[in-house]
Short mmCIF file of C-alpha atoms and ligand atoms in Angstrom, two decimals:
data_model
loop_
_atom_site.label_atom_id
_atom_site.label_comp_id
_atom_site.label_asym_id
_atom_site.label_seq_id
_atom_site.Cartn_x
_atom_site.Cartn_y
_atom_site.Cartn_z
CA UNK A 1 15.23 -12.25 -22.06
CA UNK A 2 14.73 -10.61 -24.86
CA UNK A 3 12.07 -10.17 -27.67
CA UNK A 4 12.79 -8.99 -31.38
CA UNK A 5 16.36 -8.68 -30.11
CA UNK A 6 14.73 -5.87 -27.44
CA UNK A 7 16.08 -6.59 -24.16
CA UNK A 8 12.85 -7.44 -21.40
CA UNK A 9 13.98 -6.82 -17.92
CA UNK A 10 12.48 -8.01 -14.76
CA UNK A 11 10.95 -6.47 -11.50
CA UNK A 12 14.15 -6.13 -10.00
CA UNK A 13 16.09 -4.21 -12.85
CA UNK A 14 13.36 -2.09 -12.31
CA UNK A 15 14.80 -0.98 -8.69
CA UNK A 16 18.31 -1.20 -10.17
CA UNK A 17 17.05 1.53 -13.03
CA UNK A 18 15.32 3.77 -10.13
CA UNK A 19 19.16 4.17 -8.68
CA UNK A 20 20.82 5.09 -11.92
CA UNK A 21 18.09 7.22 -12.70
CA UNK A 22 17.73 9.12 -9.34
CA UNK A 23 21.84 9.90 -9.53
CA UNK A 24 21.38 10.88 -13.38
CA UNK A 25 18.41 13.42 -12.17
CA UNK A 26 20.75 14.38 -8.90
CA UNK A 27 23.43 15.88 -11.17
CA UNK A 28 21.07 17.84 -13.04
CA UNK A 29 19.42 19.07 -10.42
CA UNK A 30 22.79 20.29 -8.73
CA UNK A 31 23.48 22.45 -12.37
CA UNK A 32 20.73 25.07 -12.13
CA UNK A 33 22.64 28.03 -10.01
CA UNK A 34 25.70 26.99 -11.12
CA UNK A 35 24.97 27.34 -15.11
CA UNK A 36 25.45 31.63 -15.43
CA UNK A 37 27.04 33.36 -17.88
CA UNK A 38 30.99 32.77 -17.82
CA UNK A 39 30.90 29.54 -16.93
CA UNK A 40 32.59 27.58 -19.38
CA UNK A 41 31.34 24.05 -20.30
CA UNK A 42 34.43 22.49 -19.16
CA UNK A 43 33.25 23.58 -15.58
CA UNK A 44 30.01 21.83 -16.61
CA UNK A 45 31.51 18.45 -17.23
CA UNK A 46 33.96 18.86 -14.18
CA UNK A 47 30.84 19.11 -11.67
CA UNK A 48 29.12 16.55 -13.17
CA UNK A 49 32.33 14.29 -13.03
CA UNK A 50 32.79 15.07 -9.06
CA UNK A 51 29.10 14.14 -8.18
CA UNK A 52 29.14 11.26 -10.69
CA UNK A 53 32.03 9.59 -9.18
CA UNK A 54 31.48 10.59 -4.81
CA UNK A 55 28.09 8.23 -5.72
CA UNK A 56 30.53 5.56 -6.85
CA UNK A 57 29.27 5.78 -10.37
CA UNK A 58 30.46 5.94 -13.83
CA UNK A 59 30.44 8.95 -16.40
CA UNK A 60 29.59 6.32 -19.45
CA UNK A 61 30.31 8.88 -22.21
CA UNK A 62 34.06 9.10 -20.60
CA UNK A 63 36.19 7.07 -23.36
CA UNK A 64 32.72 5.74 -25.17
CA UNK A 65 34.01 5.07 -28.39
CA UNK A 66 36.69 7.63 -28.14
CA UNK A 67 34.35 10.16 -26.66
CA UNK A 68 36.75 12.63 -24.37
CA UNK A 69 34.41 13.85 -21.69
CA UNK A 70 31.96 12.37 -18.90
CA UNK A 71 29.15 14.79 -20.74
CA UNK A 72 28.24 16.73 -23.37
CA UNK A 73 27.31 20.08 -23.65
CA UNK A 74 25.44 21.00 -27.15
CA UNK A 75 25.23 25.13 -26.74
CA UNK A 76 22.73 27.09 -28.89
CA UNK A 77 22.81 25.24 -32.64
CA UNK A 78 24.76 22.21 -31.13
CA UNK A 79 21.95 19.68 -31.75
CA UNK A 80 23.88 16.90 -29.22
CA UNK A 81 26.90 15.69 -28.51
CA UNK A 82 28.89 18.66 -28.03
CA UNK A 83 32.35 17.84 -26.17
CA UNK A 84 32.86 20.11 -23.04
CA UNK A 85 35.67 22.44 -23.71
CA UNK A 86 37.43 25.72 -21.66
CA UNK A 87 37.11 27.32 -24.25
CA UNK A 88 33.62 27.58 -24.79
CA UNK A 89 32.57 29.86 -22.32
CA UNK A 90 28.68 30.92 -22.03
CA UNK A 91 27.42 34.42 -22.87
CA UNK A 92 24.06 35.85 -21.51
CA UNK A 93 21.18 34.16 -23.07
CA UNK A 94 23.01 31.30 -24.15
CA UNK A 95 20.95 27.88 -24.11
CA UNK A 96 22.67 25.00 -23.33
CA UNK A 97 21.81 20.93 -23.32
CA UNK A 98 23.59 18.78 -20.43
CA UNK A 99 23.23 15.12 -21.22
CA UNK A 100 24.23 13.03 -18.15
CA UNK A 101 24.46 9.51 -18.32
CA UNK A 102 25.81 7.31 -15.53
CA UNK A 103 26.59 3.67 -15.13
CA UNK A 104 25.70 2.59 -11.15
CA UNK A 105 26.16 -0.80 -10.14
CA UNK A 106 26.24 -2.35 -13.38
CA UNK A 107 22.66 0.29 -15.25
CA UNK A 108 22.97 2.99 -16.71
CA UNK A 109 20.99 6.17 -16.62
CA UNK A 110 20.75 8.65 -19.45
CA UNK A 111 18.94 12.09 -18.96
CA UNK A 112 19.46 15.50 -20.49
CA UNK A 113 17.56 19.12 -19.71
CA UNK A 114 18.04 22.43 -21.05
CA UNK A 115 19.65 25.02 -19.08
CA UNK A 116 19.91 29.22 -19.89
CA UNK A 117 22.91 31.26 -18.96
CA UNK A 118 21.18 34.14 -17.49
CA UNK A 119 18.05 35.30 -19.47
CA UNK A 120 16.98 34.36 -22.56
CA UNK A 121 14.85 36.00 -25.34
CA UNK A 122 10.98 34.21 -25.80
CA UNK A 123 11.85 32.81 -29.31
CA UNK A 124 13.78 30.71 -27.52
CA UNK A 125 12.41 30.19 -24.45
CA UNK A 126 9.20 29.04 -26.35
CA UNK A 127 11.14 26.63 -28.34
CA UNK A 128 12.69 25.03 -25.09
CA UNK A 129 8.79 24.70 -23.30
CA UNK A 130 7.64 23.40 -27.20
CA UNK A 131 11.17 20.72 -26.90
CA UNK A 132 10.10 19.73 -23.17
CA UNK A 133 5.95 19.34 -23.95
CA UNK A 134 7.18 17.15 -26.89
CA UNK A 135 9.16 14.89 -24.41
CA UNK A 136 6.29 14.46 -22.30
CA UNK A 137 3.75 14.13 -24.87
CA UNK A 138 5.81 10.82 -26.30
CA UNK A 139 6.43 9.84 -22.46
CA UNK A 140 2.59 9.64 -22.34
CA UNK A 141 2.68 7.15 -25.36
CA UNK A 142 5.20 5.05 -24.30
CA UNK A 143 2.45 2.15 -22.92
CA UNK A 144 2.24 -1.44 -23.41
CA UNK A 145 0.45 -2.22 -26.91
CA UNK A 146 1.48 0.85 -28.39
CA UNK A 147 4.44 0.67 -30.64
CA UNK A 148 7.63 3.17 -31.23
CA UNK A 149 5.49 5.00 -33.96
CA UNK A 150 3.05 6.23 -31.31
CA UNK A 151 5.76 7.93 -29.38
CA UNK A 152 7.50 9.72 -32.41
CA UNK A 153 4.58 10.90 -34.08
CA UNK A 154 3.17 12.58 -31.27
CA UNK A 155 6.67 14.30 -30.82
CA UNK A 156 6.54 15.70 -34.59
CA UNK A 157 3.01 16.27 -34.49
CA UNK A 158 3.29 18.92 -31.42
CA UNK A 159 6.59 20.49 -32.80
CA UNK A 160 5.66 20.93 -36.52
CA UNK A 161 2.34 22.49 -35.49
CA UNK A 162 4.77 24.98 -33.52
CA UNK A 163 6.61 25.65 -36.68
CA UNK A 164 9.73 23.94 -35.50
CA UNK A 165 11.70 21.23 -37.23
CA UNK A 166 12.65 17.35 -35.55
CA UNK A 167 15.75 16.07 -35.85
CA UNK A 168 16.04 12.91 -38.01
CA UNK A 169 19.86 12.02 -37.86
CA UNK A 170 19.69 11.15 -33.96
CA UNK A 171 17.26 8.89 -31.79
CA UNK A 172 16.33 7.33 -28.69
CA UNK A 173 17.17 3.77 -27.58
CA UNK A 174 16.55 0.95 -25.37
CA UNK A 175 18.98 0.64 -22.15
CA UNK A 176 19.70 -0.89 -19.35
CA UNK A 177 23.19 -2.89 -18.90
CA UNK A 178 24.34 -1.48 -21.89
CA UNK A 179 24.17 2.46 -23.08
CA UNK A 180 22.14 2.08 -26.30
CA UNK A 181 20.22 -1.42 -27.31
CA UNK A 182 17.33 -1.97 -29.61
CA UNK A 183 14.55 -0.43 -30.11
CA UNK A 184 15.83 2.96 -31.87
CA UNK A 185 13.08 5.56 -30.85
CA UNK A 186 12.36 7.75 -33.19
CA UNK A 187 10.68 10.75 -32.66
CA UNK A 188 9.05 11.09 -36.00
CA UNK A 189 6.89 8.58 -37.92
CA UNK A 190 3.42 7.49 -38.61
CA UNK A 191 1.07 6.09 -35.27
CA UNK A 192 1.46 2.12 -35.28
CA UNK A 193 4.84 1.96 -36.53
CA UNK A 194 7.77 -0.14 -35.58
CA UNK A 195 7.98 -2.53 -32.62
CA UNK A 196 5.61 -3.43 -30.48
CA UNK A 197 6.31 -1.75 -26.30
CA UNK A 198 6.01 -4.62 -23.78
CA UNK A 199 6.30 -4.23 -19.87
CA UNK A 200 9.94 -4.73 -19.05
CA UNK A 201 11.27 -2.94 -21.87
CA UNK A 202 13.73 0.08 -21.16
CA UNK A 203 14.11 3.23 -23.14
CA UNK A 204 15.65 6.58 -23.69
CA UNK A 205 12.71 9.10 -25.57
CA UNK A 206 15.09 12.41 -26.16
CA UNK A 207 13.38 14.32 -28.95
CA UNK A 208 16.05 17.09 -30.75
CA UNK A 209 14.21 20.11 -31.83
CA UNK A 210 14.86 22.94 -33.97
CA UNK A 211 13.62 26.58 -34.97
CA UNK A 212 15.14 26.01 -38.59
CA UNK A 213 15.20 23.10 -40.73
CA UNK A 214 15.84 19.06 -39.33
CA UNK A 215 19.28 18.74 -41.22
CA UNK A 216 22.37 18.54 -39.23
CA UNK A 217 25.63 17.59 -40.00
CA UNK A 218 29.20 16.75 -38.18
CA UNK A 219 31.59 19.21 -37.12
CA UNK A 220 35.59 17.56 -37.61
CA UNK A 221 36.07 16.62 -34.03
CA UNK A 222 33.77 13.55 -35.68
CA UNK A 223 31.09 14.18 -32.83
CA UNK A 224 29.72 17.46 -32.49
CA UNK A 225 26.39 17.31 -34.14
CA UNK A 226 25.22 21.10 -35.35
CA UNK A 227 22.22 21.86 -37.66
CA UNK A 228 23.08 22.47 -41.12
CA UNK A 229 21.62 26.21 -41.26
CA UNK A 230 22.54 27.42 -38.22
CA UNK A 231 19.17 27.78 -36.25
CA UNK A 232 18.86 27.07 -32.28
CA UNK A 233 18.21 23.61 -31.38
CA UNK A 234 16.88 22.24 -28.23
CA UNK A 235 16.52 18.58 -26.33
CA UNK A 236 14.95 16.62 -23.38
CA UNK A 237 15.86 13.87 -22.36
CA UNK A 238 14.38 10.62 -19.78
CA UNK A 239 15.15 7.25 -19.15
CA UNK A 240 11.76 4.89 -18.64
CA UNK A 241 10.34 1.38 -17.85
CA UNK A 242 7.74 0.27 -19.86
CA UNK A 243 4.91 -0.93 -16.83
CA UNK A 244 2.27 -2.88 -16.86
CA UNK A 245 -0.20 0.00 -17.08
CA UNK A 246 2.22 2.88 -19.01
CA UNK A 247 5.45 3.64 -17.32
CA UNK A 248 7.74 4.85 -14.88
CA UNK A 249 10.36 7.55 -14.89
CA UNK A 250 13.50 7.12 -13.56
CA UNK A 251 15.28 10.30 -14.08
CA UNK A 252 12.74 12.33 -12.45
CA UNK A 253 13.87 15.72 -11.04
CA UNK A 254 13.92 15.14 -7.23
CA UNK A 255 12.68 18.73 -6.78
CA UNK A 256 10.66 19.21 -9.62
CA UNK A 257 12.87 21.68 -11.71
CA UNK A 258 13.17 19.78 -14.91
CA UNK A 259 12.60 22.95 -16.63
CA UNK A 260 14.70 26.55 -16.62
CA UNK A 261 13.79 28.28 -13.74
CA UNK A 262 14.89 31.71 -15.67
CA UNK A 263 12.74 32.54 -17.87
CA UNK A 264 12.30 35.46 -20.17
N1 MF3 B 1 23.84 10.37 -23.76
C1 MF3 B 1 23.76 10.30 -25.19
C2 MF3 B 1 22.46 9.62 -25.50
O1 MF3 B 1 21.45 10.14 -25.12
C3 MF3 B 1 24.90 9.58 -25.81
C4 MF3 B 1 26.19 10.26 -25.63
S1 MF3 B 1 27.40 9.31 -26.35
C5 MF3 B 1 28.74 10.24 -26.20
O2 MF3 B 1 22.36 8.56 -26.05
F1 MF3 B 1 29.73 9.49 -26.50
F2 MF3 B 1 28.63 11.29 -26.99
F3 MF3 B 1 28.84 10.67 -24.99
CO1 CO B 2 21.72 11.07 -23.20
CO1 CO B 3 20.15 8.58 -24.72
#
């Protein structure tokens, strides 16, 4: 079913979204020792790939309208879809998205964290906390009889008030048997904006932040997204249900470590 062209799943696609989440969460979880300094993000993808596929799931960006990898890696001013590469290896200090999405049994789970190669300085450490609180402050929106606009101006609300910049070029979706549906979910705008969140509906909320200015632009491999002046950029990712009474995450952290555990 769908309403407004925005796919309305049922109690059972709920449980269906729980598994694809869960393994989504599972290989983020599994990244924390293993992202240090000299790792390159080749290595990344490759353990990602290996867990992905022993749970008999699918690395969706693999071949995703041309996309080479099963991940992507967006280090430092990389504002997403950075393509996994030997030769980008990670210095000390280095901040680095993962963004994991999964196709089991048919759903697909989409979540991305930020990791740290070693330690990092508090400039950016604060801009990753600022990136996650904004994630969880549009999570919080994300209710039935609130619409899309809710969500994204919370998200710029909290970030501009830290100084920092949102990215307009790139949004969330809706999801479920396919990787990106309607609603886009922006995470800027004015409160009552845009469609209207009924139970059943599934989304992505993955707000990009930056320390400089929102504009990005395209590097020639015709995917990796950078911002236009340089400055550090940061994202969060989750995959929810829209519930009767608010929502439900299904790319939870299994052991709670959503966040860097190195800090400054
Ligand atoms: N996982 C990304 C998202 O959040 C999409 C990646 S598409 C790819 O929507 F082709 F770059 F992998
Ligand atoms: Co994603
Ligand atoms: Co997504």
């Amino acid at each position: 079913m769908r309403h407004n062209n925005i796919p309305i799943h049922s109690k059972n696609d709920f449980e269906n979204m729980r598994l694809a989440g869960s393994l989504a969460a599972l290989v983020l979880d599994s990244l924390y020792e293993k992202i240090v300094p000299g790792i390159s993000t080749q290595e990344i993808n490759d353990i990602c790939h290996e867990i992905i596929v022993k749970n008999n799931a699918i690395p969706a960006p693999l071949n995703y309208k041309g996309f080479p990898k099963s991940v992507c890696t967006s280090v430092n001013h990389v504002v997403c879809h950075g393509i996994p590469s030997e030769k980008k290896i990670l210095s000390e200090g280095d901040i680095v998205n993962v963004d994991v999405t999964v196709i089991l049994n048919g759903w697909y789970g989409d979540s991305s964290r930020m990791f740290v190669a070693g330690k990092t300085n508090k400039k950016n450490f604060d801009l990753l906390k600022i990136t996650y609180e904004s994630l969880l402050i549009g999570i919080k929106e994300a209710k039935p009889g609130n619409h899309i606009g809710d969500i994204g101006s919370k998200i710029q609300k909290l970030a501009e008030s830290n100084g920092y910049s949102v990215v307009r070029d790139f949004c969330g979706h809706g999801i479920g048997k396919e990787f990106h549906t309607p609603p886009s979910v922006l995470h800027f705008g004015e409160p009552g904006e845009g469609p209207k969140l009924e139970p059943g509906m599934f989304l992505t909320i993955e707000p990009m932040i930056n320390l400089g200015g929102w504009q990005t632009k395209i590097l020639n491999d015709g995917w990796t997204a950078v911002t236009k002046d340089k400055s550090l950029s940061a994202q969060f990712e989750h995959t929810i249900g829209i519930t009767d009474q608010g929502n439900e995450i299904f790319t939870l952290s299994k052991n709670n470590t959503a966040f860097p555990i190195n800090d400054v």
